[in-house]
Amino acid sequence: MKSFSIWQRGMVAALAVGVAAIGFPAQATDPHGLEPEESDIVTIETPKPDWFYVRAGWGIDGTAIYDGRSGKMIGIVNSSQLSDMAIDPAGRFYYVSESIWSKGNRGARQDMVTVYDSKTLKLLTEITIPDRILVDERKQNFILSDDGKWGYVYSFSPASAVNVVDLTKRKFVQAIELPGCAALIPNPGVGFSALCSDGTMATVAAPTGKAEITHSAPFFAASDDPIFENFAYDPAKNMAVFLTYTGLVYTAKMGAAPTISQPYSLQEAAGYAPATTKPLSVGWYPGSRQPTAYHAASGELFILMHMGEYWSHKAFGDEIWVLDVASRKVVRRIALKEPAAHIEVSQGADPLIFLNDEKSAGLILDAKTGEEKHRIEMAGAGVISAAPGL
Amino acid sequence: MATALLTAAGYAGGTTPLAHPAFGMRDPALARSDYIENCGGCHGVTGSTAPALVPELRGRVGWFLCTPETRDYLLRLPNVAHSRVRDDAQLAELMNYVVYVIGQPNIPVKAQPFTAEDVARARPRALSSVNLTRERARNVAIAMKRCGAPASLRDFYDGQTAR
């Protein structure tokens, strides 16, 4: 019940507007101490570096926008249950790739990229696509090219494929089959890349045209020590940062033939022995639904950690470890009072951390000191995104 | 053959499977549980998924057994070649469970079971840079021409086109 609060708030706002509209004359003093509200239409700003986007959670529509500095909610982007959101790098639009049915839980299936104006949050248009994958809240299922001109929507209908969408002409271009691969990685100037079940990285060059697929040499063991699909991408360095279930950190310099580093152990970076896949070997492991967040300007990776053994990767985080990716050192550890399910970090100069749990409790921390800035009840229980570094 | 098939049918039905070297399964119970664990989430525990957009394996997948190329197609599917079952012999047994048990009664009479060597040869040639839909269509055409598979194999399940 509680987790419906985003809607409840929406209802309250709508009711308030309704009452004002019925036209009680604006009285200076209301006998009940109520202040009449004026009905009007507001616009909001384009995405700001301190803004976070928090999905309401499984089964609940809507992505709430929060100003991390004030802790206040700014608006809601209309995102349906089976959807993923991407933000235009220039801040003009919110794109939602979604699958809906004409009669709610039945009827004709419709897959699309829905385009919203970022200032009015109004629907601009819908771009029909053949199909997408029927899961939600996975950031790597819907990515944009760095110039914001192309959208790549992961599809699994029936086989793994990627729908390429022209966001300028607002048209579907083509579907590229990518058997055995998933989790899309930006690859500016080339196209995009993806991680594959044989432990390679696939790169799709010229995805809007000939779409040529190449594979790196295998570098990770998809079945023994998988990579979390919640990986990071650093636009300035054109580098992707990956973390495996045991805490191995890989970086990949993106390009036509991405070069992937030798991995190092996150636990070793914190002064412990590296974690293993061996059963009953207890130690610190990364985990949760959205375990990593990356602050590009400082090159710091924020990781939700818990005590456990291998294959406990869904456990929520009791600590945040801050890894300086380049120097291979865990530079800070932030203990959490309540275990967190999702973590995100804002991209501005004074970064903020946004955490939430499955009960929708939101928490904003100073990313440098760990100091608590805001607690937000009913913030949303789903995946969190940060505004792009603008 | 008919009795042998009936015995194999028992595996799908849930009775205790018996070893059946003729179908390349020394440990059919393991083959079945490997199938359920690694494939059943998408293909259903009995290989039946219609009307979902996943190819129905039940009563259909055996058609691919009859030529070297179509046999290879099954082993080169990314979900098979890259399976978490790393042991080649164990994966061959899993695939024999798929074709001989889930695939029946439509199994070419002279088909040979998959071996660990077949799996080892196919794994490095996984179908990971091709259009799988087209590759399937090509193999269905071969199975129709060379092995008498019905035209309905072009669909993902019988009656799909009619819907």
XYZ file of C-alpha atoms in Angstrom, chain A residues 131 156-160 175 177-181 196-198 213-215 223-224 311, chain B residues 42 53-55 78-79 82-86 126-134 156:
42
model
C 9.550 -5.490 -29.777
C 14.556 -10.567 -26.662
C 11.761 -11.457 -28.997
C 12.428 -14.146 -29.822
C 16.256 -14.001 -29.874
C 18.658 -11.388 -28.481
C 16.789 -4.628 -35.565
C 20.401 -9.719 -34.003
C 23.061 -10.230 -31.379
C 22.790 -13.882 -30.346
C 24.042 -14.684 -26.880
C 24.706 -11.057 -25.901
C 28.127 -12.022 -24.258
C 27.604 -15.434 -22.731
C 30.935 -16.694 -24.105
C 29.547 -7.465 -35.339
C 32.959 -8.328 -33.943
C 33.884 -10.011 -30.679
C 28.775 -18.776 -15.781
C 31.414 -18.837 -13.036
C 26.301 -16.167 -5.085
C 12.565 -20.472 -21.165
C 7.365 -16.758 -28.979
C 9.860 -19.469 -28.124
C 10.178 -22.512 -30.382
C 24.412 -19.785 -28.018
C 22.268 -21.011 -25.123
C 27.663 -21.392 -23.914
C 25.678 -23.396 -21.410
C 26.713 -23.445 -17.759
C 27.080 -27.192 -18.234
C 30.782 -27.103 -19.070
C 28.625 -20.867 -31.496
C 26.137 -18.911 -33.598
C 26.981 -15.580 -32.029
C 27.547 -13.239 -34.968
C 24.714 -14.301 -37.242
C 21.012 -13.698 -37.622
C 19.527 -16.580 -35.645
C 16.079 -16.215 -37.176
C 17.521 -16.680 -40.660
C 7.552 -21.693 -33.511
